[in-house]
GROMACS .gro file of C-alpha atoms in nm:
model
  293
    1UNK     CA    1   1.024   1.635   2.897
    2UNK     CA    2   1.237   1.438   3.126
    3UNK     CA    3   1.642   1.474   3.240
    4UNK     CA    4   1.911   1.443   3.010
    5UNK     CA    5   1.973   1.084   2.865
    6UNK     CA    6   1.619   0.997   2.986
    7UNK     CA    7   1.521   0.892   2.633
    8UNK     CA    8   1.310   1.169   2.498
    9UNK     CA    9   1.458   1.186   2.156
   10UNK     CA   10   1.452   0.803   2.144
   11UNK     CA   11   1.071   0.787   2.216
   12UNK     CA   12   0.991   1.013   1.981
   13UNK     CA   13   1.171   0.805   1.715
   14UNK     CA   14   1.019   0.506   1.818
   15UNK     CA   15   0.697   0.646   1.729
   16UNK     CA   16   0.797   0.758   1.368
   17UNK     CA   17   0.908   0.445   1.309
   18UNK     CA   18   0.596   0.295   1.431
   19UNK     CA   19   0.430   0.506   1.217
   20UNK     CA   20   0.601   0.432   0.927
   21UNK     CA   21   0.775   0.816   0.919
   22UNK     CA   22   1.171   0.809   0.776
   23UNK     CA   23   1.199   1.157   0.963
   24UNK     CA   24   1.425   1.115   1.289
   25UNK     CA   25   1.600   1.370   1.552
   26UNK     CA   26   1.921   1.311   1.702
   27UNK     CA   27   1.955   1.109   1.961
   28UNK     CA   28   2.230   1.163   2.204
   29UNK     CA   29   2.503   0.912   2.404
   30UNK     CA   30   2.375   0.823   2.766
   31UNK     CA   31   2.404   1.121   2.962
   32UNK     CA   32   2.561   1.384   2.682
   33UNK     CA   33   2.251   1.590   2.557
   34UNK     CA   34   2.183   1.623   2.138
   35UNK     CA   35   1.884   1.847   2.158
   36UNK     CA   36   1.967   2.191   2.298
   37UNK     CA   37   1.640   2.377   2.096
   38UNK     CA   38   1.309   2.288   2.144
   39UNK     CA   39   1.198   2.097   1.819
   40UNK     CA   40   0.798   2.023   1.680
   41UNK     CA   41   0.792   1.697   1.464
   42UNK     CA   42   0.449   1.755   1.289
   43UNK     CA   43   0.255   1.444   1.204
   44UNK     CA   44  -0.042   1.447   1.014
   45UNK     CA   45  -0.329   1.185   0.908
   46UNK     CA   46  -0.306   0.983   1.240
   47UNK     CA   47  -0.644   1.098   1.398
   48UNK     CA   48  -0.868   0.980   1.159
   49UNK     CA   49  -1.002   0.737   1.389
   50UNK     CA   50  -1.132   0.960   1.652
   51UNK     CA   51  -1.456   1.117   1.562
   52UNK     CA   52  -1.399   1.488   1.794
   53UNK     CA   53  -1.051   1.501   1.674
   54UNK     CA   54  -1.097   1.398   1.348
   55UNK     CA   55  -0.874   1.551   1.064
   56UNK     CA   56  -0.649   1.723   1.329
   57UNK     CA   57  -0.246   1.695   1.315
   58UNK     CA   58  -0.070   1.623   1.590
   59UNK     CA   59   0.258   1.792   1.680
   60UNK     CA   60   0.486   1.637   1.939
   61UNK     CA   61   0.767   1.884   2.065
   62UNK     CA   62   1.161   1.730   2.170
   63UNK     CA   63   1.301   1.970   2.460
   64UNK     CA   64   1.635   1.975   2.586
   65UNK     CA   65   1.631   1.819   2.949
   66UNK     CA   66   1.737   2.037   3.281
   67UNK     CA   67   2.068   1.956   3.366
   68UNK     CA   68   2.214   1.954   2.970
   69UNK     CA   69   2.525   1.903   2.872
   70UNK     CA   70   2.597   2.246   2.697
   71UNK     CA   71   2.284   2.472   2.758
   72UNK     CA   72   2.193   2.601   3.087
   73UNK     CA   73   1.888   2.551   3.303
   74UNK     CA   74   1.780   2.907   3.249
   75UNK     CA   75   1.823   2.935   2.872
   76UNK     CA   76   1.646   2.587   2.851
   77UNK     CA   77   1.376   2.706   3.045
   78UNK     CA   78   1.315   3.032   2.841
   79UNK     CA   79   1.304   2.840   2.521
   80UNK     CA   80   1.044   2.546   2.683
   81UNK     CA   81   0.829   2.871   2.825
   82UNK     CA   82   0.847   3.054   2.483
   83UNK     CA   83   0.732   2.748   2.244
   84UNK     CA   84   0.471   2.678   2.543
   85UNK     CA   85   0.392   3.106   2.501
   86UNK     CA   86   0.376   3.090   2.116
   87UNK     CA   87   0.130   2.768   2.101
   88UNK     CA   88  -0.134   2.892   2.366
   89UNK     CA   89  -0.141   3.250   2.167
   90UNK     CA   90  -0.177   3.049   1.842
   91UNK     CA   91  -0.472   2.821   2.045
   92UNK     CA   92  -0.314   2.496   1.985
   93UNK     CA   93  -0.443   2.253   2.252
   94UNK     CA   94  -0.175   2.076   2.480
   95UNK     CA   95  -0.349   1.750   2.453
   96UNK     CA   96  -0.078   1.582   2.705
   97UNK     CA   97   0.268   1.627   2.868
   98UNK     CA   98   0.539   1.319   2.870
   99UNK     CA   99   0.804   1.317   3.090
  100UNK     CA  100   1.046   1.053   3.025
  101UNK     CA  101   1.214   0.848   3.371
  102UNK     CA  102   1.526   0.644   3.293
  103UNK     CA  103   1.500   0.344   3.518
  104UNK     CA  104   1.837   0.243   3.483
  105UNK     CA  105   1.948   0.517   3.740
  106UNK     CA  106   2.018   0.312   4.073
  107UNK     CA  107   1.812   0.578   4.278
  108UNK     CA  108   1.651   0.933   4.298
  109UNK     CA  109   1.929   1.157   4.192
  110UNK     CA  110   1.906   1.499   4.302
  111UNK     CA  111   1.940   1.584   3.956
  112UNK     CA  112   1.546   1.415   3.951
  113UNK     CA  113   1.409   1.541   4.231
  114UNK     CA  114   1.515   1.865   4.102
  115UNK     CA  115   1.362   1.826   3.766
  116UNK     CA  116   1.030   1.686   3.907
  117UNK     CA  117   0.988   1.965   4.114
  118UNK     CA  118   1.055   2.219   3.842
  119UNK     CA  119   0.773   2.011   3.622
  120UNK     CA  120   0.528   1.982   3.872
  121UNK     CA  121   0.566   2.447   3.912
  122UNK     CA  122   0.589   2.437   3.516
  123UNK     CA  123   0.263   2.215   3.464
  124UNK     CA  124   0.023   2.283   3.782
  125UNK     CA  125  -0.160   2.080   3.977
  126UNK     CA  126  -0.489   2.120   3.755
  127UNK     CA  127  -0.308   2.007   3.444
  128UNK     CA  128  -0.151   1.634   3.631
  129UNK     CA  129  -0.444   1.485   3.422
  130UNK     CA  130  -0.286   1.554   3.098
  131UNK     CA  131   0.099   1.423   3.240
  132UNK     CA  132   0.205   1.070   3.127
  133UNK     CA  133   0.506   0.936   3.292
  134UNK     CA  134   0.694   0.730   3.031
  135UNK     CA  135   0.946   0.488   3.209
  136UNK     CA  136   1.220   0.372   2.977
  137UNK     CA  137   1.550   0.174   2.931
  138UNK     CA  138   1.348  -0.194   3.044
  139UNK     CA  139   1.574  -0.323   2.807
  140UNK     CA  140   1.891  -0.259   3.060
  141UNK     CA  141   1.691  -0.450   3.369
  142UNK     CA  142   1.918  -0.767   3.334
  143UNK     CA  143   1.849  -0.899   3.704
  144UNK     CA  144   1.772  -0.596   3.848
  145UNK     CA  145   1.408  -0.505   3.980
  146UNK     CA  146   1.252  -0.231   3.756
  147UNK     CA  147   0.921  -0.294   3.847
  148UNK     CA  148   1.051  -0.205   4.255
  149UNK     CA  149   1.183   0.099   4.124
  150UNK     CA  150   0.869   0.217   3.890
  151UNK     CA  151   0.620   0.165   4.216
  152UNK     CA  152   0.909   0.333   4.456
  153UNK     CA  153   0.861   0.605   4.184
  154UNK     CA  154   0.484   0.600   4.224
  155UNK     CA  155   0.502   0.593   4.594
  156UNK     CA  156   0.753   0.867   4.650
  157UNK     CA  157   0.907   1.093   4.277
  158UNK     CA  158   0.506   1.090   4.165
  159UNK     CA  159   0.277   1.061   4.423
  160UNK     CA  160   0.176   1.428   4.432
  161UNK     CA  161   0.100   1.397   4.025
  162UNK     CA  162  -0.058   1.058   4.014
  163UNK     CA  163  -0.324   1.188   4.297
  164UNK     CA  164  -0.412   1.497   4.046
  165UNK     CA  165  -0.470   1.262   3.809
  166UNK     CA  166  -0.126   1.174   3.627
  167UNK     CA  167  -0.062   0.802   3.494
  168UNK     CA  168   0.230   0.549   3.434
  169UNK     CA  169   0.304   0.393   3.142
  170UNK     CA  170   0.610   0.166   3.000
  171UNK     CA  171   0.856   0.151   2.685
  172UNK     CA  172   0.799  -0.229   2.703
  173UNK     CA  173   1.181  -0.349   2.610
  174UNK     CA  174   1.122  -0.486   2.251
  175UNK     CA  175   0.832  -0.332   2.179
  176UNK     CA  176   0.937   0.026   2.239
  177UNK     CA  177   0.763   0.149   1.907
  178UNK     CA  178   0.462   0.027   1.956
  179UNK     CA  179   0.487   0.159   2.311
  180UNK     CA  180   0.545   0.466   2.190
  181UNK     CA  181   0.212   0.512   1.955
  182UNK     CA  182   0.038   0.339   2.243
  183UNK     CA  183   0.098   0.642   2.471
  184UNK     CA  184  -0.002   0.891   2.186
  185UNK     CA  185  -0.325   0.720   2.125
  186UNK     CA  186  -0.358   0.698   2.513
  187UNK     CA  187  -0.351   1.122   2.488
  188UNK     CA  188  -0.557   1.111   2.211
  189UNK     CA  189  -0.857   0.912   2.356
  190UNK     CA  190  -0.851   1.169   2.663
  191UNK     CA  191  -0.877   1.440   2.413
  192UNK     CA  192  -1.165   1.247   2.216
  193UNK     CA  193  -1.358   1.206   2.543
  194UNK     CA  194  -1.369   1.604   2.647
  195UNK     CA  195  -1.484   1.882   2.417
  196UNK     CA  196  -1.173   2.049   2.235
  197UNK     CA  197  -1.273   2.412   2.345
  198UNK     CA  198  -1.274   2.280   2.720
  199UNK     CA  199  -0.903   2.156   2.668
  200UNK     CA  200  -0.832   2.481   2.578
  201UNK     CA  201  -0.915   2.621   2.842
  202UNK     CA  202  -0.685   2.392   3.040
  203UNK     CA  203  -0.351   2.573   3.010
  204UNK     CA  204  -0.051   2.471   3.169
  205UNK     CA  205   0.028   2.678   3.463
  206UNK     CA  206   0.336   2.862   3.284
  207UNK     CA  207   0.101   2.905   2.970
  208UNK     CA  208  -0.168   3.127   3.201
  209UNK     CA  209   0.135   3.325   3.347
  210UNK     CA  210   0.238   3.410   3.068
  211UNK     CA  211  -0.035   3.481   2.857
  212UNK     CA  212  -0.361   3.546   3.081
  213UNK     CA  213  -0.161   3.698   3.385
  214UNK     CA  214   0.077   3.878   3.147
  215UNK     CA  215   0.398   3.765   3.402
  216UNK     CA  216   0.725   3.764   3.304
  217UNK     CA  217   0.930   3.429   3.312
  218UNK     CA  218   1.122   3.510   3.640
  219UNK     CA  219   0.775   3.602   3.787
  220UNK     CA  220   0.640   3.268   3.680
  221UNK     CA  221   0.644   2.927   3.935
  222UNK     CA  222   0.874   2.723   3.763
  223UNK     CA  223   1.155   3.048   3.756
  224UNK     CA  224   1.074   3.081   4.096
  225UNK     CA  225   1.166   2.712   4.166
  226UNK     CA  226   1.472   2.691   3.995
  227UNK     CA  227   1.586   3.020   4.174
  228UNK     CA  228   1.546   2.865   4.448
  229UNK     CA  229   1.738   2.538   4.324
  230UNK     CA  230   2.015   2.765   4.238
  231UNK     CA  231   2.039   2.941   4.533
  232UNK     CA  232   2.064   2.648   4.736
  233UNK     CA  233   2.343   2.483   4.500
  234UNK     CA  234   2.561   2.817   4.530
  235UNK     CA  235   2.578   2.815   4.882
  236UNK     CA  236   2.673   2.421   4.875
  237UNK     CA  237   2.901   2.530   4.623
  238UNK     CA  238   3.064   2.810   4.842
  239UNK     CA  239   3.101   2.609   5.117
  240UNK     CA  240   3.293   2.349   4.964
  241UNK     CA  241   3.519   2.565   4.738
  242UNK     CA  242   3.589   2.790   5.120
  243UNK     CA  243   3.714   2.440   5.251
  244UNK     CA  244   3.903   2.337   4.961
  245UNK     CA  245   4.050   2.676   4.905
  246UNK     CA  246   4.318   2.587   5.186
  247UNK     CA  247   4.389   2.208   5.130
  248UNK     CA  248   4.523   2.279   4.761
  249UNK     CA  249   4.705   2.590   4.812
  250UNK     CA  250   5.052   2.390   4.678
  251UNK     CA  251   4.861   2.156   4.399
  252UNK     CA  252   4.887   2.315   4.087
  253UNK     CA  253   4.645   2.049   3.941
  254UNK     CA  254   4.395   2.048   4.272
  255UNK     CA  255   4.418   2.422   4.196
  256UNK     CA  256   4.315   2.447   3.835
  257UNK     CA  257   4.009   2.184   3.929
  258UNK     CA  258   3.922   2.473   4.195
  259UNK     CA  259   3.915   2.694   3.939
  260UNK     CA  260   3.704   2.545   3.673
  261UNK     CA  261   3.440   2.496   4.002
  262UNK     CA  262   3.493   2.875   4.102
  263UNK     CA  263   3.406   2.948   3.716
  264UNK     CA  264   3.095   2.710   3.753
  265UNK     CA  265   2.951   2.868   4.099
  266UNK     CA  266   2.988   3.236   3.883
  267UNK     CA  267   2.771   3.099   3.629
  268UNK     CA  268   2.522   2.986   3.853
  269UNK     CA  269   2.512   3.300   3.998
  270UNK     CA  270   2.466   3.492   3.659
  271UNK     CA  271   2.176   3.251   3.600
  272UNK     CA  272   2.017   3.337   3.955
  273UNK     CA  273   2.044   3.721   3.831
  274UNK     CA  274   1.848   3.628   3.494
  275UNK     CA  275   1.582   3.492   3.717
  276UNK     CA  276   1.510   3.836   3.846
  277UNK     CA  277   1.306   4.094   3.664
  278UNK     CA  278   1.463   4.443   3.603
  279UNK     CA  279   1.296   4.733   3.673
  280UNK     CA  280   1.306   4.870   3.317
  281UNK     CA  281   1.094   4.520   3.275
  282UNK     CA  282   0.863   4.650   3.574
  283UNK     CA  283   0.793   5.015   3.462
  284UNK     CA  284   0.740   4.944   3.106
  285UNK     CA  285   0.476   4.669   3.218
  286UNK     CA  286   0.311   4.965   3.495
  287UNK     CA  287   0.325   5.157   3.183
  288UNK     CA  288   0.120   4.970   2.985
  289UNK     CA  289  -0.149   4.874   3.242
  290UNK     CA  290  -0.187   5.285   3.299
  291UNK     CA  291  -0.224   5.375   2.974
  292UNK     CA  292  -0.470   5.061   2.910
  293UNK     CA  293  -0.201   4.912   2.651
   0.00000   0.00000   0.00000
């Protein structure tokens, strides 16, 4: 998981090609998103060196990042919650969660903070021990200080995950593939080390909403979290379009810009509705509990 641009796609082709694999996803330009589905690249015969684990396939999933290009942050989030539904029905063990941070970005966007804090209410704070935060583009340091900007990272973007039990690693620049199978076998030695059934067990936090406490997607943390993130970008978004509305009253041009952001703050506000459950949702569901469905 990880923004757009972050280099999800990119990692996980790094690791076919470490592997030896000709399969590949698309991979799209800096910050203009490829992967709007949510895609499982099954690899088999690569745990034959773990006893526990032994004879297992492992299946690593591309999502769309928050923030894409095309899809929005509701839609993305239904299809991330429904794969994540799907594989805990099916019992397929989340062995470990990458999330991809481009270090090329100058700062902490918004646009981060927003997506960390939407990952954090999507994995729980009981499930940091299976996150690995991937830092990419080393490659693009040049002069700069990426190491400064992986520990103010550490110190600030992950602190609450790397004290449950979360861990850094790096796409070394020029050895990204092997970097890449490096974090996988990483995952898979903290799968070796604890019983199969016991990881389990260990659902993500959306995963036991949705399945053990039979919520609905609004009702779950990470909806909740990027209502909230909506919310608070509409009313930032009113306010500035009820200031501008005056100043380009006699700019055709300013005016048709006002209008493509009037169009935007309408869209966010059909995505806050989607975040809501109906009540048809809400008696069928009291339905079912009464008659012991």
């Amino acid at each position: 998981m990880g923004i757009t641009g972050a280099g999800k796609s990119s990692f996980i082709n790094y690791l076919l090609r470490y592997l030896g694999s000709e399969k590949r996803v698309l991979v799209g330009e800096d910050l203009v998103s490829c992967t709007s589905q949510v895609e499982s690249i099954i690899i088999e015969g690569q745990t034959n060196h773990w006893k526990r684990i032994k004879g297992h396939r492992i299946v690593i999933v591309d999502t769309p990042g928050f923030e894409d290009t095309y899809v929005g942050d509701f839609v993305i989030l239904q299809r991330i919650a429904r794969w994540l539904e799907e594989s805990y029905r099916k019992k397929m063990v989340v062995g470990g969660v990458i999330y991809m941070h481009d270090l090329s970005q100058d700062h902490i966007s918004v646009t981060t903070r927003r997506n960390l804090a939407l990952f954090n209410e999507l994995c729980g704070d009981w499930a940091f021990d299976k996150v690995v935060l991937v830092t990419s583009k080393w490659s693009r340091a040049f002069e700069r200080s990426f190491d400064k900007r992986e520990e103010e990272m550490k110190n600030k973007g992950w602190k609450t995950m790397l004290d449950g039990g979360a861990r850094v690693e790096r796409l070394v620049a020029g050895g990204e593939d092997a970097s890449a199978w490096g974090v996988i076998r990483s995952i898979l030695d903290r799968v070796e080390k604890r019983a199969i059934e016991q990881y389990k067990s260990e659902a993500l936090q959306i995963q036991r909403e949705l399945v053990t406490y039979r919520k609905f997607l609004p009702e779950t943390r990470a909806a909740r979290e990027l209502r909230t993130q909506f919310k608070q970008m509409l009313e930032a978004q009113a306010q500035m379009l009820a200031l501008e509305a005056d100043a380009v009253a006699r700019n055709p041009e300013a005016q048709a810009k006002l209008q493509e952001q009037e169009a935007k703050v309408k869209k966010m506000a059909k995505q806050i509705e989607n975040l809501k459950v109906s009540l048809p949702k809400r008696l069928t569901r009291w339905l079912k509990v009464v008659v012991g469905a």
